[in-house]
PDB file of C-alpha atoms in Angstrom:
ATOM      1  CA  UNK A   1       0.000   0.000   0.000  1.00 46.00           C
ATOM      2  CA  UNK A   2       3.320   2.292   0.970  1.00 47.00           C
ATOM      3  CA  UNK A   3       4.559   1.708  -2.167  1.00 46.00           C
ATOM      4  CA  UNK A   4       1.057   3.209  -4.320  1.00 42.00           C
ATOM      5  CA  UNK A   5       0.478   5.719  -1.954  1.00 46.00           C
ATOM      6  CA  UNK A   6       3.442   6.789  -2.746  1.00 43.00           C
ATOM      7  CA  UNK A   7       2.955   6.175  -6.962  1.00 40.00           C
ATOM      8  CA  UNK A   8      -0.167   8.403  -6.791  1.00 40.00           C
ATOM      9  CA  UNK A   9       1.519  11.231  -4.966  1.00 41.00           C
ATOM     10  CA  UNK A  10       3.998  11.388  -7.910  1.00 39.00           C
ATOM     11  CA  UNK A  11       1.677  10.631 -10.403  1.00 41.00           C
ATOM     12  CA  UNK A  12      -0.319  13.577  -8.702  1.00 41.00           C
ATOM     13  CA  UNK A  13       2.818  16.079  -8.942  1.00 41.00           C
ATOM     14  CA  UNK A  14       4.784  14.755 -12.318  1.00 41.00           C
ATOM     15  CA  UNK A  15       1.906  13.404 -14.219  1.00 41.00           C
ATOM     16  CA  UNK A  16       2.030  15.543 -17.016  1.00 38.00           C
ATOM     17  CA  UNK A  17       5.394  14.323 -17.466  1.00 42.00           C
ATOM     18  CA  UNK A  18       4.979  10.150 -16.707  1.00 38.00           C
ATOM     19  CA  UNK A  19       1.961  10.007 -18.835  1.00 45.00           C
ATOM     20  CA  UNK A  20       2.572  12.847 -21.348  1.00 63.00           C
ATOM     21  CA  UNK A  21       2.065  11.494 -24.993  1.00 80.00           C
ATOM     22  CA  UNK A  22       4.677  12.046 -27.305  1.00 78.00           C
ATOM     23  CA  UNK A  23       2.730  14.781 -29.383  1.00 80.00           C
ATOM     24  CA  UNK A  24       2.244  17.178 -25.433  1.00 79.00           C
ATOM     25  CA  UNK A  25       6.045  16.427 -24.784  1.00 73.00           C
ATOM     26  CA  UNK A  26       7.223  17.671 -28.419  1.00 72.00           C
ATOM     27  CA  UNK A  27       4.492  20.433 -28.138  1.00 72.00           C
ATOM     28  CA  UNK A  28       6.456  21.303 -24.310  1.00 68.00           C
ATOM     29  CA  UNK A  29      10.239  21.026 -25.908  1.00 62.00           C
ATOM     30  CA  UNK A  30       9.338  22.734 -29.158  1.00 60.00           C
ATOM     31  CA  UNK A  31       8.015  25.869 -26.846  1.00 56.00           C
ATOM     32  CA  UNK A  32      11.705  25.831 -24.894  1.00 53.00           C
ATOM     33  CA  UNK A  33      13.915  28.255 -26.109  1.00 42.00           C
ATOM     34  CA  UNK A  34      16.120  26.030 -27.700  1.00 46.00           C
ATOM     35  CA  UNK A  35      16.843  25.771 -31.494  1.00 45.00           C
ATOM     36  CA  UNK A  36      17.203  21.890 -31.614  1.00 47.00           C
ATOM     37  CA  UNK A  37      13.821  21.100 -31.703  1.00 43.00           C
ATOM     38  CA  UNK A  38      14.102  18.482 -34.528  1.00 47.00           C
ATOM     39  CA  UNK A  39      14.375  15.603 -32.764  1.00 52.00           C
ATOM     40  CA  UNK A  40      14.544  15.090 -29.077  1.00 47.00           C
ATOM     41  CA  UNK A  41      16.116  12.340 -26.839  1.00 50.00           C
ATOM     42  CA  UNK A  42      12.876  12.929 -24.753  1.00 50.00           C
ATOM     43  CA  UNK A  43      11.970  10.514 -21.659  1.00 53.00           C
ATOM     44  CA  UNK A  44      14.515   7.592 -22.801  1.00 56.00           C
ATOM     45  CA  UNK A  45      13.270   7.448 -26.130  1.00 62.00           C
ATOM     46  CA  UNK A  46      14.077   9.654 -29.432  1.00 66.00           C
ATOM     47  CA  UNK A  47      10.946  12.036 -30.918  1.00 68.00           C
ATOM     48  CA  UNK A  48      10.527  12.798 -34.444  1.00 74.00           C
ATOM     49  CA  UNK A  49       8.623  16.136 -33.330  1.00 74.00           C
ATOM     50  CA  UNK A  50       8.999  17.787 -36.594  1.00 72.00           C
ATOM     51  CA  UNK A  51       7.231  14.884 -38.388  1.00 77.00           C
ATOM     52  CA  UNK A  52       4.315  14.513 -34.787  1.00 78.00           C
ATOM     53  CA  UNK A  53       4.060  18.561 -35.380  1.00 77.00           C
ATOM     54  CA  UNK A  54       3.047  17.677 -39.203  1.00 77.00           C
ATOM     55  CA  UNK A  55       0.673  14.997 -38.513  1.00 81.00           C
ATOM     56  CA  UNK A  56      -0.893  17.220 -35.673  1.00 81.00           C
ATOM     57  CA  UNK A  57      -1.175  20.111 -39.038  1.00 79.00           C
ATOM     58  CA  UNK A  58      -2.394  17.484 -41.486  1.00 79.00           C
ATOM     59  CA  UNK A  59      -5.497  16.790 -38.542  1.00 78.00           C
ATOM     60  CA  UNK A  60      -6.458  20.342 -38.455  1.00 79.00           C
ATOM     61  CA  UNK A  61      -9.521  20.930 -40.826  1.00 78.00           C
ATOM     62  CA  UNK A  62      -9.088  22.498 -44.129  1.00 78.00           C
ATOM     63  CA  UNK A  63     -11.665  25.120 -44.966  1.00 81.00           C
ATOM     64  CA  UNK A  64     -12.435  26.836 -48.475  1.00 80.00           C
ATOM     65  CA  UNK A  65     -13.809  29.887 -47.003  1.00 80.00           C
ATOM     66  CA  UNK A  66     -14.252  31.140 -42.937  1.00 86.00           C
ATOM     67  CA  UNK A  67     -10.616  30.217 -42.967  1.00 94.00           C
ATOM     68  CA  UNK A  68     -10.399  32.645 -40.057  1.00 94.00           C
ATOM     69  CA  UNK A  69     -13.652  30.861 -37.972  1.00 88.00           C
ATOM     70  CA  UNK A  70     -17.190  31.329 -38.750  1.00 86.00           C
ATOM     71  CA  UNK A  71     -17.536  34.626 -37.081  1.00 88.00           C
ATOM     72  CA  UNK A  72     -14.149  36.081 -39.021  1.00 90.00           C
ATOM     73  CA  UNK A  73     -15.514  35.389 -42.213  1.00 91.00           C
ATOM     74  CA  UNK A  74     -15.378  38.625 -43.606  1.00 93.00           C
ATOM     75  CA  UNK A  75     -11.390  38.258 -42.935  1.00 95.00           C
ATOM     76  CA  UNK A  76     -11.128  35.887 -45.593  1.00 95.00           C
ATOM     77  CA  UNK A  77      -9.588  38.628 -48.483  1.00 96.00           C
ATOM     78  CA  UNK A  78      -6.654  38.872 -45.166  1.00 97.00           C
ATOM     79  CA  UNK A  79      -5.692  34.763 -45.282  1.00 97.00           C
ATOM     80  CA  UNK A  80      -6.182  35.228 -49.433  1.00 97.00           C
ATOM     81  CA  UNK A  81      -3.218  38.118 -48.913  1.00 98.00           C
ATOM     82  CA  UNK A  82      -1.069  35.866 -47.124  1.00 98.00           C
ATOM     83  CA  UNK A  83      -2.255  32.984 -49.416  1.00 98.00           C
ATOM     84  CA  UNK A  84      -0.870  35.116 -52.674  1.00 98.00           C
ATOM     85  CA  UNK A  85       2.783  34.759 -51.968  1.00 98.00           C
ATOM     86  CA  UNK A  86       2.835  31.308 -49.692  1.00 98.00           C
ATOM     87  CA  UNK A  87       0.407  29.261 -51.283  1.00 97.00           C
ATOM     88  CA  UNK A  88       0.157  25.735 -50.323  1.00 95.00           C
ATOM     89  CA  UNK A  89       2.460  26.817 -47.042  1.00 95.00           C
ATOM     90  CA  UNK A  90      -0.657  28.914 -46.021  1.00 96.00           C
ATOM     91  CA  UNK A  91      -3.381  26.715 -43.093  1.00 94.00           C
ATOM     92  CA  UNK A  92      -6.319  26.304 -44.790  1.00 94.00           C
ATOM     93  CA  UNK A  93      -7.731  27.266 -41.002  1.00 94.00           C
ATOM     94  CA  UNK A  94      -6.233  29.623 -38.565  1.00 96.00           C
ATOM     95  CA  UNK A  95      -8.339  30.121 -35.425  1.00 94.00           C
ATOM     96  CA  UNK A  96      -8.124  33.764 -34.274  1.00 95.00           C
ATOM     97  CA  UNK A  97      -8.195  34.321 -30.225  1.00 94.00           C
ATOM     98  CA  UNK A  98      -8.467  37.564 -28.997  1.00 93.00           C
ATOM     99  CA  UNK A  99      -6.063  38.257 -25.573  1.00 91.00           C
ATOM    100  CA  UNK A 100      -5.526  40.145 -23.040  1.00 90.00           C
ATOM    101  CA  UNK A 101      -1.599  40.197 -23.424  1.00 89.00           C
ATOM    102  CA  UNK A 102       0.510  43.133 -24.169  1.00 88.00           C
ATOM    103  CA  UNK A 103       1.453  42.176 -27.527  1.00 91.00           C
ATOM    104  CA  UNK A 104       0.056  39.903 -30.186  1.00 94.00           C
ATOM    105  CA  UNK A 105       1.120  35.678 -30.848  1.00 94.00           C
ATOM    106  CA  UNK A 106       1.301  33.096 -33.412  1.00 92.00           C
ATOM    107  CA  UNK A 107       1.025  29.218 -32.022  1.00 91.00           C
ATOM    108  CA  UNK A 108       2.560  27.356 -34.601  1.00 86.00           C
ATOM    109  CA  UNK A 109       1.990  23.432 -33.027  1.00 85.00           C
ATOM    110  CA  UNK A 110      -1.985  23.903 -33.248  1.00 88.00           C
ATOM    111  CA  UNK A 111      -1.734  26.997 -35.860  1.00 92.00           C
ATOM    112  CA  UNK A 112      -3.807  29.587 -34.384  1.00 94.00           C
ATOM    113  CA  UNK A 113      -3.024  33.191 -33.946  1.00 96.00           C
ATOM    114  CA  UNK A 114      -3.490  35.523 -30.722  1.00 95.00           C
ATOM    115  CA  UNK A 115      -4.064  38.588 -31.407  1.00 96.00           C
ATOM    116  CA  UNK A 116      -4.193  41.583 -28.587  1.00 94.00           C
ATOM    117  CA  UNK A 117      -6.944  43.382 -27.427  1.00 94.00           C
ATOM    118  CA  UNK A 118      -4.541  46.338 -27.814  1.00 91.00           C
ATOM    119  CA  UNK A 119      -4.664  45.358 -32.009  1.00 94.00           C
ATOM    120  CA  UNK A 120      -7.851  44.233 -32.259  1.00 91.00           C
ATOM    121  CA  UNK A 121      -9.359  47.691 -33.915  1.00 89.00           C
ATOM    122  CA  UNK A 122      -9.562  48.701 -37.272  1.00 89.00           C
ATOM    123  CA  UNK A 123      -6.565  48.483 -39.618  1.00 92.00           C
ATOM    124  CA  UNK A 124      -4.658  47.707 -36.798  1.00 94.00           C
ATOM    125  CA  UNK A 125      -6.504  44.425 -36.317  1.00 96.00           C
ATOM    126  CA  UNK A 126      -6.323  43.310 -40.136  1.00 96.00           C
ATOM    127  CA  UNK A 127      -2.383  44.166 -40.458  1.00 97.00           C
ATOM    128  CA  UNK A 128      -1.739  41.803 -36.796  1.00 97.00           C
ATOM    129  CA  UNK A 129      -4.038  38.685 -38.712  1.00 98.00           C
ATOM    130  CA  UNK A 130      -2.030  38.877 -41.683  1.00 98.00           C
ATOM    131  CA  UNK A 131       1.347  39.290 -39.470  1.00 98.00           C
ATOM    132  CA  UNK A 132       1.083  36.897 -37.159  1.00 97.00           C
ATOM    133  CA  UNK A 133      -0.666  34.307 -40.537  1.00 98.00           C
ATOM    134  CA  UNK A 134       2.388  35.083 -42.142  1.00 98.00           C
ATOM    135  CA  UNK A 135       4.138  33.347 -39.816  1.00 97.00           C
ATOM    136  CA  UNK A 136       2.762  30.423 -39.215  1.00 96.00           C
ATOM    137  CA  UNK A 137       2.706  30.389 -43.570  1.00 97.00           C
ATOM    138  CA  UNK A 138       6.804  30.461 -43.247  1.00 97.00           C
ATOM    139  CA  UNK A 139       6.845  27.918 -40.322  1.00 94.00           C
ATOM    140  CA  UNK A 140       5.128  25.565 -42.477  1.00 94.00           C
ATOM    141  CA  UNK A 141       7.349  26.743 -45.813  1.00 96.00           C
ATOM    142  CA  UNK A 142      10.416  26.231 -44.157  1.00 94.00           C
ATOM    143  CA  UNK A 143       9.553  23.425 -41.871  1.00 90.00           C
ATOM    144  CA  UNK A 144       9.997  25.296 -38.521  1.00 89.00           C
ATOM    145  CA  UNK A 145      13.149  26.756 -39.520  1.00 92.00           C
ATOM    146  CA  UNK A 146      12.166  30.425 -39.167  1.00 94.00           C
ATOM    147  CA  UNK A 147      11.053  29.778 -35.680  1.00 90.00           C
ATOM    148  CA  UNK A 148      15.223  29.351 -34.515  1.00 90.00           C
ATOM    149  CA  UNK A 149      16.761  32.016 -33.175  1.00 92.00           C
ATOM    150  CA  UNK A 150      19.007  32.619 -36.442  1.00 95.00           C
ATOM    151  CA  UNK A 151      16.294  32.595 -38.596  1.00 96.00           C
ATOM    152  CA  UNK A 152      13.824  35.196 -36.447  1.00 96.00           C
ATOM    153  CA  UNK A 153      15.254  38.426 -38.157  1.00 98.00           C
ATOM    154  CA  UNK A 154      13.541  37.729 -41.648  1.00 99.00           C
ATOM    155  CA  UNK A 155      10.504  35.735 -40.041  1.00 98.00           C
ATOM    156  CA  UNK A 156       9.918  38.909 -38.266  1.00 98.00           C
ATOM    157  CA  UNK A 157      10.673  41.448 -41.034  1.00 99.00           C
ATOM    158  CA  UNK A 158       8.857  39.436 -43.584  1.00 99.00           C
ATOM    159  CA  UNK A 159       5.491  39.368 -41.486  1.00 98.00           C
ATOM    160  CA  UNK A 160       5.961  42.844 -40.705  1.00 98.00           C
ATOM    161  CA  UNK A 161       6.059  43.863 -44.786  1.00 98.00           C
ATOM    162  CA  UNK A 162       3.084  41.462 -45.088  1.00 98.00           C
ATOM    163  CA  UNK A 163       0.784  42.870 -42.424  1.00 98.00           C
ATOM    164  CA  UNK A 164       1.930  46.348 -44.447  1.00 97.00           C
ATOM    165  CA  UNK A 165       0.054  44.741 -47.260  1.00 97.00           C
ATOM    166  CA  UNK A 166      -3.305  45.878 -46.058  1.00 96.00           C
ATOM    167  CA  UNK A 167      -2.595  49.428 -46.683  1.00 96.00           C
ATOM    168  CA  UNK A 168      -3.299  50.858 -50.228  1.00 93.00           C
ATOM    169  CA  UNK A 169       0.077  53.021 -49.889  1.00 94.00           C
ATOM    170  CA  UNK A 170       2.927  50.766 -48.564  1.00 94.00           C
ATOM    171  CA  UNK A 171       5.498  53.468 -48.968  1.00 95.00           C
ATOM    172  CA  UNK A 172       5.498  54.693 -45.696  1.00 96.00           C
ATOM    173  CA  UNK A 173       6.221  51.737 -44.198  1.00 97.00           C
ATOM    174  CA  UNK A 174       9.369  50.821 -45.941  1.00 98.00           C
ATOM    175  CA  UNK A 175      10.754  54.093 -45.512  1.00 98.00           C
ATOM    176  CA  UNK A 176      10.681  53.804 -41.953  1.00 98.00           C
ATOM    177  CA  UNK A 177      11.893  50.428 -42.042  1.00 98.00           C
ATOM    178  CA  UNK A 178      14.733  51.918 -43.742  1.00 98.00           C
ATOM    179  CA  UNK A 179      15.277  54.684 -42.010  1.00 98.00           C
ATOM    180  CA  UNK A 180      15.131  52.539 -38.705  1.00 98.00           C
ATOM    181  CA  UNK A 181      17.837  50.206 -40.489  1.00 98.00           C
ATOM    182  CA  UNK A 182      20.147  52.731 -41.005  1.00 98.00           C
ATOM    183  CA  UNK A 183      20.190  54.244 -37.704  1.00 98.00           C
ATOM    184  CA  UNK A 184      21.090  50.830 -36.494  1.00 98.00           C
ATOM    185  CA  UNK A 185      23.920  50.493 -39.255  1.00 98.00           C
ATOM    186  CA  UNK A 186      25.835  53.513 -38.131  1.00 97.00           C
ATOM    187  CA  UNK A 187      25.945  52.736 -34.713  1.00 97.00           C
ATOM    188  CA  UNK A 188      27.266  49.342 -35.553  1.00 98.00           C
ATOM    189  CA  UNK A 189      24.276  47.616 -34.510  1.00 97.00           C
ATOM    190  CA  UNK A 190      23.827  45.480 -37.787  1.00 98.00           C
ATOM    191  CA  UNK A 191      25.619  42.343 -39.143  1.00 98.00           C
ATOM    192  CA  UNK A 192      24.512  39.032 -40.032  1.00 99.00           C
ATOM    193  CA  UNK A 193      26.590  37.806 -36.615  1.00 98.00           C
ATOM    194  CA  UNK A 194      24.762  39.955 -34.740  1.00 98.00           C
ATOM    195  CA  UNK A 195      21.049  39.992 -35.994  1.00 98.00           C
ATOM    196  CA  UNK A 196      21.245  36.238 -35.995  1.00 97.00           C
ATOM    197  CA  UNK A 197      21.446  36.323 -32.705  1.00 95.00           C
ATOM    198  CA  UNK A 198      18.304  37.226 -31.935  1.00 94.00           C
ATOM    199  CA  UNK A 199      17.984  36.694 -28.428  1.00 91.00           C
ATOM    200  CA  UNK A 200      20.393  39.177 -27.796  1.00 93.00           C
ATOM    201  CA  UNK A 201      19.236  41.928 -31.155  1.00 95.00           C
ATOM    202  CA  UNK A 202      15.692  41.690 -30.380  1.00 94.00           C
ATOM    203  CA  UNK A 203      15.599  40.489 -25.992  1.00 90.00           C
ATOM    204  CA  UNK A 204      14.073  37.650 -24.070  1.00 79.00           C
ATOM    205  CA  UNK A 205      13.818  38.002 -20.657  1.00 68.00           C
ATOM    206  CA  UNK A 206      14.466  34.174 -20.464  1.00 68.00           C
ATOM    207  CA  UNK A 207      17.886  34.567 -21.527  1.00 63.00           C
ATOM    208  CA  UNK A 208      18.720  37.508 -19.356  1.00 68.00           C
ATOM    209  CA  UNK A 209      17.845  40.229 -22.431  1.00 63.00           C
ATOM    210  CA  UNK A 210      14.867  42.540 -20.438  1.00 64.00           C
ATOM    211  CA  UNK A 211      13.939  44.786 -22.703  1.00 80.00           C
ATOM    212  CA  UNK A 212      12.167  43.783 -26.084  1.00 88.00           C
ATOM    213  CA  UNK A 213      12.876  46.198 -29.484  1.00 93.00           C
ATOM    214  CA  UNK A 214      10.585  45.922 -31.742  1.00 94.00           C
ATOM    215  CA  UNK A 215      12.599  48.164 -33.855  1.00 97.00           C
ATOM    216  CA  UNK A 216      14.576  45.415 -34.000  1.00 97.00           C
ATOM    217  CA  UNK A 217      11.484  43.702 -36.855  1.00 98.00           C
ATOM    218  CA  UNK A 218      12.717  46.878 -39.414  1.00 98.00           C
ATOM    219  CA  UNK A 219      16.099  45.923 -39.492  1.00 99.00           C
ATOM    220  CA  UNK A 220      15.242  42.629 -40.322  1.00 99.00           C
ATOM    221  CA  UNK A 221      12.342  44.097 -43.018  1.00 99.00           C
ATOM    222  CA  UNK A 222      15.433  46.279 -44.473  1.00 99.00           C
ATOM    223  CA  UNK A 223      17.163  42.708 -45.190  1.00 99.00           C
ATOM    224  CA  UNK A 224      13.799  41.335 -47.266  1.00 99.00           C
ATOM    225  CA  UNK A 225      13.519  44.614 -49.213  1.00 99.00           C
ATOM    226  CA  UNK A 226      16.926  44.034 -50.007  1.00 99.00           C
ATOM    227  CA  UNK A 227      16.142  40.412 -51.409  1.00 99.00           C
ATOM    228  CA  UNK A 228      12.787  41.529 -53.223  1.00 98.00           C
ATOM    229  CA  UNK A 229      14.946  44.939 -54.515  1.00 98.00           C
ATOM    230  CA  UNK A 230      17.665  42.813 -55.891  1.00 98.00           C
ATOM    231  CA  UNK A 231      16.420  39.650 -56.815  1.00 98.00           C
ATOM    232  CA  UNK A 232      12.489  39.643 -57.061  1.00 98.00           C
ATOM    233  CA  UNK A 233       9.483  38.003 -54.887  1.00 98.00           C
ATOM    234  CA  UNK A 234      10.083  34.713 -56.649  1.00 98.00           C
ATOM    235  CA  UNK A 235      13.712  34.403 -55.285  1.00 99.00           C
ATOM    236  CA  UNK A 236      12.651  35.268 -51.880  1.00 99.00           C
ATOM    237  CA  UNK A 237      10.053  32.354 -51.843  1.00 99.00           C
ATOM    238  CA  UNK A 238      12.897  30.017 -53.318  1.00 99.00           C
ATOM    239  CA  UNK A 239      15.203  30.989 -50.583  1.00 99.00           C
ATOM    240  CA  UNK A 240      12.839  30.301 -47.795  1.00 99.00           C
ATOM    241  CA  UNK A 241      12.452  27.156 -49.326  1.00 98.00           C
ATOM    242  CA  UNK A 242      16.125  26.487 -49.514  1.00 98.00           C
ATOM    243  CA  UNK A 243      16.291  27.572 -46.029  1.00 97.00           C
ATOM    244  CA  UNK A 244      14.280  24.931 -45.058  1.00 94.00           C
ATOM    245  CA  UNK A 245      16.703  22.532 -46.695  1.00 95.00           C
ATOM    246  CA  UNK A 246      19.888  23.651 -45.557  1.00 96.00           C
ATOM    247  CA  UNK A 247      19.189  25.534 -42.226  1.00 95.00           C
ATOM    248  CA  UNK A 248      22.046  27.521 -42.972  1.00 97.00           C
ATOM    249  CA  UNK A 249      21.763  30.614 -43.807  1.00 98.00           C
ATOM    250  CA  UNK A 250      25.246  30.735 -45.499  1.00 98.00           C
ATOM    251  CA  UNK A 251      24.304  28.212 -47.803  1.00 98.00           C
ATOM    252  CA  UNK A 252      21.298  28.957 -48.400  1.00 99.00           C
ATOM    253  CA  UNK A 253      22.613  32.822 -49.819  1.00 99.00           C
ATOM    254  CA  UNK A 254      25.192  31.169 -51.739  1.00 99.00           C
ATOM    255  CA  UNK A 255      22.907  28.954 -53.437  1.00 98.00           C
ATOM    256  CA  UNK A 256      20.187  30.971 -53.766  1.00 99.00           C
ATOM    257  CA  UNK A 257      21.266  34.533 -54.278  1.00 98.00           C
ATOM    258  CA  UNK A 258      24.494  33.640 -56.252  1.00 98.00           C
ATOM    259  CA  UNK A 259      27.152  34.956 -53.882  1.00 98.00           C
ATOM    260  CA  UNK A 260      28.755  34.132 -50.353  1.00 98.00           C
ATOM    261  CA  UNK A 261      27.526  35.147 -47.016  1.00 98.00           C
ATOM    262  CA  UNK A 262      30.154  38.471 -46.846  1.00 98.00           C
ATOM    263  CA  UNK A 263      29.129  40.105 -49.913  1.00 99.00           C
ATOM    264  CA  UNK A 264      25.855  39.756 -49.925  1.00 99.00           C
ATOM    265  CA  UNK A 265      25.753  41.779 -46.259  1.00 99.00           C
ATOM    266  CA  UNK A 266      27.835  44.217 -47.376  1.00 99.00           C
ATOM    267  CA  UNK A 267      25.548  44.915 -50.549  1.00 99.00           C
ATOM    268  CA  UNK A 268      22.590  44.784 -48.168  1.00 99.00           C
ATOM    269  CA  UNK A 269      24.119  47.445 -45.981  1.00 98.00           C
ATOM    270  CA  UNK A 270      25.197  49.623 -48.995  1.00 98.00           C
ATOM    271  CA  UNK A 271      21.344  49.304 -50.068  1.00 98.00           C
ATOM    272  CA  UNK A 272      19.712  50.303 -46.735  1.00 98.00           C
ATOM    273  CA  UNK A 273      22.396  53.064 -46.005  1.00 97.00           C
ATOM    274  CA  UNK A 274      21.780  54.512 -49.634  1.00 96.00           C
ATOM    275  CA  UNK A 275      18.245  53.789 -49.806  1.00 93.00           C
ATOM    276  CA  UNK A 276      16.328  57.546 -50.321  1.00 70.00           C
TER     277      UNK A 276
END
């Protein structure tokens, strides 16, 4: 009797963790800030979590219209935007929530979006559900990569030029991207080194970076304008792609864009520093 009295009370207190399937302990380790999410070693046995996040997509229902819910339907020109330029990559169905948090979320394991009561009015509110879609689009074209830390700079500046996609003049937008971006090239804020380190460029209170800058989402905008400028909307798709390939972003430019890792930042500094 000892001996189950003593089963239940850690049942009671770790039971999440003894009888956690293997799809809640990927979703757990895929949420740790930790870029080897791949596969995991996880409770003495090894996790395909990648391929359990997949089948977890492949369960979620498609939809040919409402593909925001049933009472977002008139939101459906928004996932057709996103749709445009990802394509297949895009859920069919992306549940919006709205939240009481500070700033808005995408949830990539059950693809759903959070979006803050602080954006949930007016153009505000469509340019967050076409941000935070966008993300969960690359996720799924890249298979997770942009989610690591070294890929966050253009997941974040590519959903940020997307959400700007709701606005009939999109000028103003990149100009402040770039004028942001430039500020941050002068001071020697801005390298691939550096902004691949995102932890540290954009902050995470878990690793001991406080303060979040969201100015941080323009620098890495200023690198996708570059890529668009230079090489065209096609090659940007391709080298997403590629990224999810390689997982290396020095590859991945020298394949894709023709050139190695060195030139290509210096000709996307020389762009955003001589962009008018």
């Amino acid at each position: 009797m000892k001996k189950y009295a003593v089963f239940l009370f850690l049942a009671m207190i770790f039971g999440s963790k003894v009888f956690a399937s293997d799809t809640e302990m990927c979703k757990n380790y895929l949420y740790s800030p930790t870029d080897s999410y791949f596969k995991y070693y996880v409770e003495g046995k090894e996790l395909d979590c990648i391929a359990i996040m997949k089948t977890v997509h492949d369960g979620i229902e498609s939809r040919d219209n409402a593909h925001f819910g049933d009472e977002h339907k008139d939101l459906d020109p928004l996932w057709e935007l996103v749709y445009d330029f990802f394509k297949e990559s895009t859920p069919s169905y992306i549940p919006i929530t709205i939240s009481y948090n500070n700033t808005s979320s995408f949830d990539w394991f059950d693809m759903q979006i959070f979006i803050s009561a602080n954006h949930a009015k007016g153009d505000k509110f469509s340019d967050t559900v076409v941000h935070e879609s966008s993300h969960l689009a690359l996720f799924k074209l890249t298979g997770g990569a942009s989610n690591q830390d070294k890929f966050r700079f253009f997941d974040e500046g590519f959903a940020q030029i997307m959400g700007s996609k709701i606005y009939e003049d999109q000028v103003p937008f990149k100009q402040n991207s770039m004028r942001i971006a430039a500020e941050y090239i002068r001071d020697g804020k801005v390298s691939f080194a550096k902004i691949q380190d995102w932890k540290k460029f954009f902050g995470d209170p878990r690793a001991g970076y406080n303060s979040l800058d969201f100015e941080s989402y323009d620098v890495g905008a200023s690198f996708v304008y570059f890529v668009i400028d230079h090489y065209g909307e096609e090659v940007l798709y391709t080298f997403f792609e590629d990224i999810g390939k390689t997982k290396n972003l020095s590859l991945t430019v020298e394949s894709i864009l023709k050139e190695n890792l060195s030139v290509v930042e210096a000709k996307w500094l020389k762009y955003v520093e001589s962009y008018e």
